[in-house]
Every structure is written in structure tokens, then in C-alpha cells.
Short mmCIF file of C-alpha atoms and ligand atoms in Angstrom, two decimals:
data_model
loop_
_atom_site.label_atom_id
_atom_site.label_comp_id
_atom_site.label_asym_id
_atom_site.label_seq_id
_atom_site.Cartn_x
_atom_site.Cartn_y
_atom_site.Cartn_z
CA VAL E 657 -0.06 -0.01 0.09
CA ARG E 658 1.20 3.47 -0.71
CA ILE E 659 0.11 6.59 1.35
CA ARG E 660 0.99 10.02 0.47
CA GLU E 661 -0.43 11.67 3.81
CA TYR E 662 -1.39 9.83 7.04
CA LEU E 663 -3.85 12.21 9.31
CA ARG E 664 -5.55 11.48 12.80
CA PRO E 665 -8.46 13.76 12.83
CA SER E 666 -9.93 14.87 16.28
CA SER E 667 -13.44 14.91 14.99
CA LEU E 668 -15.79 13.12 12.63
CA GLU E 669 -16.64 16.54 10.90
CA GLU E 670 -12.85 16.81 10.30
CA ALA E 671 -12.55 13.19 9.00
CA SER E 672 -15.52 13.75 6.69
CA ALA E 673 -14.27 17.00 5.28
CA LEU E 674 -10.82 15.15 4.61
CA LEU E 675 -12.60 12.24 3.12
CA ARG E 676 -14.57 14.37 0.75
CA GLY E 677 -11.48 16.10 -0.13
CA SER E 678 -10.24 13.78 -2.87
CA GLU E 679 -11.57 10.28 -4.09
CA ASP E 680 -8.07 9.05 -3.25
CA ASN E 681 -8.71 9.85 0.40
CA ARG E 682 -9.59 6.78 2.53
CA ILE E 683 -10.67 5.88 5.80
CA VAL E 684 -8.15 3.36 7.19
CA GLY E 685 -8.90 0.62 9.99
CA GLY E 686 -6.37 -2.12 10.55
CA LEU E 687 -5.03 -1.66 6.72
CA THR E 688 -5.28 -5.30 6.24
CA ALA E 689 -7.65 -5.34 3.23
CA LEU E 690 -5.99 -2.25 1.80
CA LYS E 691 -2.61 -3.86 1.73
CA LEU E 692 -3.80 -6.97 0.05
CA ALA E 693 -5.36 -4.48 -2.58
CA ASN E 694 -1.96 -2.82 -3.01
CA ALA E 695 -4.03 0.35 -2.81
CA SER E 696 -2.65 3.77 -3.60
CA ILE E 697 -3.97 6.22 -0.93
CA GLY E 698 -3.89 10.03 -0.98
CA THR E 699 -4.66 10.90 2.58
CA ALA E 700 -5.10 7.94 4.91
CA ILE E 701 -7.73 8.97 7.52
CA ASP E 702 -6.97 7.18 10.99
CA LEU E 703 -9.89 7.49 13.27
CA SER E 704 -8.09 5.96 16.46
CA ASP E 705 -8.81 9.28 18.39
CA LEU E 706 -12.09 9.38 18.16
CA GLY E 707 -13.22 6.50 20.71
CA LEU E 708 -14.83 4.50 18.33
CA ASP E 709 -13.30 1.14 19.75
CA TYR E 710 -16.27 0.59 22.20
CA VAL E 711 -18.70 -2.44 22.68
CA ARG E 712 -21.39 -1.63 24.94
CA SER E 713 -25.35 -2.25 25.47
CA GLU E 714 -27.42 0.84 25.58
CA GLY E 715 -31.29 1.54 24.75
CA GLY E 716 -31.87 -2.04 24.20
CA ARG E 717 -29.14 -2.39 21.46
CA LEU E 718 -25.62 -3.85 21.44
CA ARG E 719 -23.55 -1.04 20.06
CA LEU E 720 -20.04 -1.68 18.41
CA GLY E 721 -17.71 1.18 17.25
CA ALA E 722 -16.50 0.93 13.86
CA TYR E 723 -12.97 0.84 15.45
CA ALA E 724 -13.56 -2.31 17.52
CA SER E 725 -11.23 -4.88 16.68
CA LEU E 726 -12.42 -8.12 15.70
CA ARG E 727 -10.54 -9.57 18.73
CA SER E 728 -12.40 -7.17 21.20
CA VAL E 729 -15.54 -8.60 19.43
CA GLU E 730 -14.53 -12.15 20.01
CA LEU E 731 -13.74 -11.57 23.67
CA SER E 732 -16.58 -9.47 24.63
CA PRO E 733 -18.94 -10.83 26.99
CA LEU E 734 -21.86 -8.88 25.73
CA CYS E 735 -20.90 -10.33 22.28
CA ARG E 736 -20.62 -13.80 23.35
CA ALA E 737 -24.07 -13.73 25.41
CA SER E 738 -25.91 -12.28 22.50
CA ALA E 739 -27.87 -14.73 20.33
CA SER E 740 -25.67 -17.68 21.47
CA GLY E 741 -22.56 -15.52 20.52
CA ILE E 742 -22.74 -15.98 16.66
CA LEU E 743 -20.93 -12.60 16.06
CA ALA E 744 -18.16 -13.18 18.59
CA ARG E 745 -17.78 -16.84 17.02
CA ALA E 746 -17.77 -15.28 13.46
CA ALA E 747 -15.05 -12.66 14.42
CA GLY E 748 -12.82 -15.65 16.11
CA ARG E 749 -12.74 -17.35 12.94
CA VAL E 750 -10.83 -14.60 11.22
CA GLY E 751 -7.23 -15.56 10.62
CA GLY E 752 -5.06 -15.66 13.86
CA VAL E 753 -5.06 -13.54 17.18
CA GLN E 754 -2.64 -10.97 15.40
CA LEU E 755 -5.01 -10.49 12.35
CA ARG E 756 -7.88 -10.37 14.48
CA SER E 757 -6.10 -7.56 16.76
CA GLN E 758 -5.63 -5.41 13.56
CA VAL E 759 -8.82 -5.72 11.78
CA THR E 760 -11.59 -3.42 12.69
CA LEU E 761 -15.25 -4.15 12.48
CA GLY E 762 -15.86 -1.16 10.24
CA GLY E 763 -13.22 -2.43 7.76
CA ALA E 764 -14.60 -5.97 7.83
CA VAL E 765 -18.12 -4.62 7.04
CA SER E 766 -16.91 -1.96 4.62
CA SER E 767 -14.91 -4.33 2.74
CA ARG E 768 -18.01 -6.36 2.26
CA TRP E 769 -16.11 -9.53 1.65
CA ALA E 770 -18.67 -12.30 0.40
CA ILE E 771 -16.97 -15.11 2.30
CA SER E 772 -17.43 -13.31 5.64
CA GLU E 773 -19.18 -14.84 8.21
CA ILE E 774 -19.32 -11.75 10.38
CA LEU E 775 -21.55 -10.10 7.37
CA ALA E 776 -23.72 -13.58 7.75
CA ALA E 777 -23.89 -13.26 11.57
CA LEU E 778 -24.68 -9.43 11.52
CA LEU E 779 -27.38 -9.97 8.76
CA ALA E 780 -29.03 -12.79 10.87
CA LEU E 781 -28.71 -10.22 13.95
CA ASP E 782 -30.52 -7.67 11.43
CA ALA E 783 -27.98 -5.07 12.34
CA GLU E 784 -28.00 -1.60 11.54
CA LEU E 785 -25.22 0.58 10.31
CA SER E 786 -24.86 4.28 11.32
CA PHE E 787 -22.93 6.31 8.98
CA PHE E 788 -21.72 9.89 9.63
CA GLY E 789 -23.43 11.47 6.49
CA ALA E 790 -26.05 8.93 5.40
CA GLY E 791 -27.28 8.09 8.94
CA ARG E 792 -28.89 4.87 9.77
CA VAL E 793 -28.92 2.09 7.12
CA GLY E 794 -30.16 -1.53 7.38
CA LEU E 795 -27.18 -3.92 6.60
CA GLY E 796 -29.32 -5.75 4.16
CA ALA E 797 -29.97 -2.75 2.16
CA TYR E 798 -26.22 -1.64 2.46
CA LEU E 799 -25.21 -4.79 0.93
CA GLU E 800 -27.07 -4.29 -2.33
CA LYS E 801 -26.04 -0.82 -2.67
CA PRO E 802 -23.04 0.51 -4.18
CA VAL E 803 -20.15 1.52 -1.75
CA LEU E 804 -21.07 4.47 0.11
CA ALA E 805 -18.05 7.16 0.21
CA ASP E 806 -18.96 7.82 3.92
CA ILE E 807 -17.83 6.99 7.56
CA LEU E 808 -19.12 3.86 9.07
CA VAL E 809 -19.38 5.08 12.77
CA GLU E 810 -21.29 2.26 14.42
CA VAL E 811 -22.74 -1.15 14.06
CA SER E 812 -25.82 -2.14 16.05
CA PHE E 813 -28.43 -4.81 16.81
CA ALA E 814 -31.39 -5.38 19.02
CA ASP E 815 -30.19 -7.07 22.48
CA LEU E 816 -33.05 -9.46 22.58
CA PRO E 817 -33.15 -12.95 24.15
CA ARG E 818 -32.36 -14.85 20.79
CA ARG E 819 -30.74 -17.93 20.19
CA GLY E 820 -28.40 -18.36 17.10
CA SER E 821 -26.19 -20.80 15.41
CA LEU E 822 -23.29 -20.27 12.85
CA ARG E 823 -22.24 -23.15 10.77
CA SER E 824 -19.87 -23.22 7.86
CA ALA E 825 -18.11 -25.76 5.73
CA ARG E 826 -14.44 -25.44 4.87
CA ILE E 827 -11.75 -27.44 3.08
CA SER E 828 -9.50 -27.12 5.96
CA TYR E 829 -9.48 -25.36 9.41
CA LEU E 830 -7.66 -22.12 8.00
CA ASP E 831 -9.35 -21.72 4.77
CA TYR E 832 -11.97 -19.56 3.81
CA PRO E 833 -15.58 -21.26 4.24
CA LEU E 834 -17.05 -22.63 1.11
CA LEU E 835 -20.45 -22.02 2.46
CA ALA E 836 -21.53 -20.18 5.81
CA VAL E 837 -25.12 -20.29 7.46
CA ALA E 838 -26.10 -18.14 10.39
CA VAL E 839 -29.47 -18.13 12.01
CA ALA E 840 -30.94 -15.90 14.76
CA VAL E 841 -34.50 -17.18 16.27
CA GLY E 842 -36.68 -15.50 18.57
CA GLU E 843 -36.53 -11.80 17.29
CA GLY E 844 -38.90 -10.71 19.82
CA ARG E 845 -41.78 -12.53 17.94
CA PRO E 846 -42.90 -16.03 18.67
CA GLY E 847 -41.64 -18.28 15.87
CA GLY E 848 -39.56 -15.64 13.94
CA ALA E 849 -36.20 -16.56 12.51
CA ARG E 850 -33.65 -15.03 10.37
CA ILE E 851 -31.87 -17.32 8.26
CA VAL E 852 -28.88 -16.23 6.08
CA SER E 853 -26.46 -17.96 3.77
CA GLY E 854 -23.18 -16.64 2.85
CA ALA E 855 -19.93 -17.58 0.92
CA ARG E 856 -22.11 -19.24 -1.84
CA PRO E 857 -19.47 -17.89 -3.06
CA ALA E 858 -21.74 -14.61 -3.37
CA ARG E 859 -22.40 -12.32 -0.57
CA SER E 860 -24.77 -13.19 2.40
CA ARG E 861 -28.43 -13.22 1.56
CA LEU E 862 -31.59 -13.95 3.62
CA ALA E 863 -33.48 -17.15 2.83
CA GLU E 864 -36.72 -15.35 3.11
CA GLY E 865 -38.88 -18.54 1.74
CA ALA E 866 -37.33 -20.54 4.52
CA MET E 867 -37.81 -17.88 7.22
CA ARG E 868 -41.63 -17.67 6.16
CA ALA E 869 -41.91 -21.58 6.07
CA PHE E 870 -40.24 -21.71 9.85
CA GLU E 871 -42.75 -19.21 11.04
CA ALA E 872 -45.45 -21.51 9.63
CA GLY E 873 -44.36 -24.38 11.58
CA ALA E 874 -42.03 -26.35 9.22
CA ASP E 875 -39.31 -28.39 10.61
CA PRO E 876 -35.55 -27.57 10.36
CA ARG E 877 -35.06 -30.22 7.71
CA GLU E 878 -37.80 -28.60 5.56
CA CYS E 879 -36.72 -25.08 6.06
CA GLY E 880 -32.93 -26.08 5.11
CA GLU E 881 -34.36 -27.82 1.84
CA ILE E 882 -36.36 -24.56 0.96
CA ALA E 883 -33.33 -22.40 1.78
CA SER E 884 -31.32 -24.43 -0.69
CA GLY E 885 -33.83 -24.31 -3.11
CA GLU E 886 -34.48 -20.63 -3.33
CA LEU E 887 -30.78 -18.96 -3.12
CA ASP E 888 -28.24 -18.84 -5.82
CA PHE E 889 -25.05 -20.85 -5.67
CA GLY E 890 -21.86 -20.49 -7.90
CA ASP E 891 -18.94 -22.70 -8.81
CA ASP E 892 -15.26 -21.68 -7.78
CA ALA E 893 -12.16 -23.47 -6.76
CA ARG E 894 -13.50 -24.68 -3.55
CA ALA E 895 -16.53 -26.04 -4.48
CA SER E 896 -19.19 -26.43 -7.23
CA ALA E 897 -22.69 -24.65 -7.12
CA GLU E 898 -24.48 -28.16 -6.78
CA TYR E 899 -22.26 -29.22 -3.90
CA ARG E 900 -22.73 -25.80 -1.91
CA ARG E 901 -26.60 -26.49 -2.65
CA ARG E 902 -26.37 -29.55 -0.83
CA VAL E 903 -24.32 -28.32 1.88
CA CYS E 904 -26.69 -25.29 2.33
CA ALA E 905 -29.54 -27.71 3.18
CA LYS E 906 -27.81 -29.48 5.60
CA LEU E 907 -26.29 -26.53 7.39
CA ALA E 908 -29.26 -24.62 7.45
CA GLU E 909 -31.17 -27.78 9.09
CA ARG E 910 -28.60 -28.09 11.52
CA ALA E 911 -28.04 -24.43 12.60
CA LEU E 912 -32.09 -24.23 13.07
CA ALA E 913 -32.20 -27.59 14.91
CA GLU E 914 -29.29 -26.29 17.24
CA ALA E 915 -30.98 -22.70 17.73
CA THR E 916 -34.40 -24.44 18.52
CA GLU E 917 -33.53 -27.34 20.41
C1 FAD G 686 -5.07 -13.33 5.85
C2 FAD G 686 -6.32 -12.75 5.85
C3 FAD G 686 -7.67 -13.62 6.16
C4 FAD G 686 -8.91 -13.20 6.29
N1 FAD G 686 -9.86 -14.06 6.62
C5 FAD G 686 -11.11 -13.50 6.62
C6 FAD G 686 -12.08 -14.32 7.00
O1 FAD G 686 -12.15 -15.41 7.42
N2 FAD G 686 -13.48 -13.84 7.12
C7 FAD G 686 -13.58 -12.44 6.92
O2 FAD G 686 -14.72 -11.99 7.10
N3 FAD G 686 -12.65 -11.55 6.81
C8 FAD G 686 -11.44 -12.25 6.46
N4 FAD G 686 -10.45 -11.32 6.13
C9 FAD G 686 -10.82 -9.74 5.79
C10 FAD G 686 -10.51 -8.88 6.90
O3 FAD G 686 -11.89 -9.10 7.50
C11 FAD G 686 -10.40 -7.83 5.94
O4 FAD G 686 -8.89 -7.65 5.93
C12 FAD G 686 -11.05 -6.67 6.73
O5 FAD G 686 -12.28 -6.72 6.04
C13 FAD G 686 -10.45 -5.52 6.64
O6 FAD G 686 -10.29 -4.67 7.74
P1 FAD G 686 -9.38 -3.55 8.33
O7 FAD G 686 -9.88 -2.84 9.37
O8 FAD G 686 -8.19 -3.99 8.00
O9 FAD G 686 -9.77 -2.52 6.88
P2 FAD G 686 -8.89 -1.66 6.01
O10 FAD G 686 -8.03 -2.58 5.18
O11 FAD G 686 -8.20 -0.64 6.73
O12 FAD G 686 -10.13 -1.06 4.96
C14 FAD G 686 -10.78 -1.84 4.36
C15 FAD G 686 -11.80 -1.09 3.53
O13 FAD G 686 -12.90 -0.50 4.44
C16 FAD G 686 -12.77 0.93 4.37
N5 FAD G 686 -13.30 1.22 5.86
C17 FAD G 686 -12.29 0.86 6.92
N6 FAD G 686 -13.29 1.59 7.93
C18 FAD G 686 -14.27 2.28 7.66
C19 FAD G 686 -14.90 3.18 8.40
N7 FAD G 686 -15.13 3.30 9.55
N8 FAD G 686 -15.83 3.82 7.62
C20 FAD G 686 -15.97 3.60 6.22
N9 FAD G 686 -15.00 2.87 5.52
C21 FAD G 686 -13.97 1.99 6.31
C22 FAD G 686 -11.34 1.54 3.94
O14 FAD G 686 -11.19 2.66 3.23
C23 FAD G 686 -11.16 0.16 2.99
O15 FAD G 686 -11.93 0.60 1.61
C24 FAD G 686 -9.11 -11.78 6.13
C25 FAD G 686 -7.94 -11.02 5.59
C26 FAD G 686 -6.83 -11.42 5.76
C27 FAD G 686 -5.67 -10.42 5.31
#
């Protein structure tokens, strides 16, 4: 990565003005994705002085600052206790401890890696993103939009008494998942569930037909079949589309069984 100038603004207003100053200017998190992309940056805008590394429960929501490291999310008692700890578990699966101490939650969300179990878990939790300029945006809507030239300030989700499950299939322990499924059951209304599949290898998406079937009383096996029938799957070096489809049915079945047992 090449950086012409490195600045640590003392307010979000200042950071936003710097970001708007040139399209080469970038907010930097842990720089891990930017290094991989060999990015060329005009002004690197480091938000470390803005106190955005928090994880707290407030107003019935779990609130995570965009500069919280994945390691702090993984170890947070609040994240571990919420919805069977699916977000903490997703964070704990990214690389090794050194990498997780460097990667920020804001960077992980903003880079929108399709293989990301973090995005799958956050979508199952119906997370909301707070941007400095655009305000609050649901994660589902954000993932369908073009990248926003804005500052992600906070990620939050309702702190409900939910149960969750995160399942993935990998060729080897340290490899990226060839498929991931995250579910959150409860949602404050009886019978409600959010069922998400990611790394198909496309971006995480809700299995809405399976969610409706679950609410109508279908069992985990039926819901898994519906999810695998309604989502699209692709081929890549890790697996074929057909293999992913079959794995999705099983992972969704097991995830729902675990979250409801
Ligand atoms: C070896 C390796 C293994 C990995 N494995 C996984 C994995 O298994 N699962 C997974 O999910 N991810 C994985 N990742 C990806 C990791 O999550 C990314 O590197 C991460 O997405 C980038 O986080 P960062 O804080 O380093 O962001 P940076 O690299 O600093 O930034 C990434 C992008 O996000 C933007 N950005 C950062 N913060 C903000 C903000 N607050 N507001 C607006 N834009 C912002 C930057 O401008 C940039 O475009 C892996 C990465 C590596 C290097």
C-alpha cells in the first residue's frame, strides 16, 4: 500500500471533510484489506483518536464502534452472550489472533467480503449501520447498494433474548468457508427466525422463503431444503454450485435445530 499523507482527525466532521477532499482519500481501519489490494491512498484518515473502539449495551441495543477490533468483538462478554454468541464466533474465525487484533469491525463490514461470516452473522442479527453522512442504514440494504463514500461510525443490533447458530463448511481449518449459514431465532416475536447463507460464493443473503416456512411451523429439515432451493450458488476453486446447494440444506437444517433445541 502507498500512502501520501497520514492524518488522525480529532472529530468526525474533520474526518468527513478530509474524505470528501479527494476520491483518493480513504478511511483506514487495520489496513489489512487495503494492503492486500495494494491500494494507492492520497490521505489515509485514521479514526483512532475518536473513541470508536467500544462495545456496549445501550437503549436495548448492542452497539459496536467501527474501530472495535475483531479480537475485542470475539472476547466481548456482551457479544458472547447475545444470540448464542454468533457474532463473537464469526469474529473468532478470521485468521489468527494477530490479524484479529488488527482488523476493525468497520473495515470488515466496509470491505464486504462475500466469504465473510461476520456479515452473515450480522445479517442474521438484523444489524443496522450508522454512517456519519447517510445516517442509519440496514445491513441488508447496504449490501445491495454501491459502496458509500461515507464514514461508518457504529454497527448495532437489538439485544433480544434470541438463540443463534453459525455453521460453515471449509476444506481445511484455516481456509475461507465454502459456505456459511447463520440463524437467529426469537426476534421478539414467537416463531420468528432470520436465516442467512453466505460464501455461496456470493454475498450473504436472507433465505426469506425458509423464514416464512419456519414461522408457519416447518421443521428444520424442510426449512433447509427451502433455503437451498431459493438461493443461488456458484462454482469456484473451493466447490461447485451443486455441492454448495446440498451443503446449504444440511447446514441450515443443523443451524435451526441447534438454535431451537
Ligand atoms: C489473511 C487474511 C484472512 C482473512 N480472513 C477473513 C475471514 O475468514 N473472514 C472475513 O470476514 N474476513 C477475512 N479477512 C478480511 C478481513 O476481515 C479484512 O482484511 C477486513 O475486512 C479489513 O479490515 P481492516 O480494519 O484492516 O480495514 P482496512 O483494510 O483498513 O479497510 C478496508 C476498507 O474498508 C474501508 N473502511 C475501513 N473502516 C471504515 C470506516 N469506519 N468507514 C468507512 N470505510 C471504512 C477502507 O476505506 C477500505 O476501503 C481476512 C484478511 C486477511 C488479510
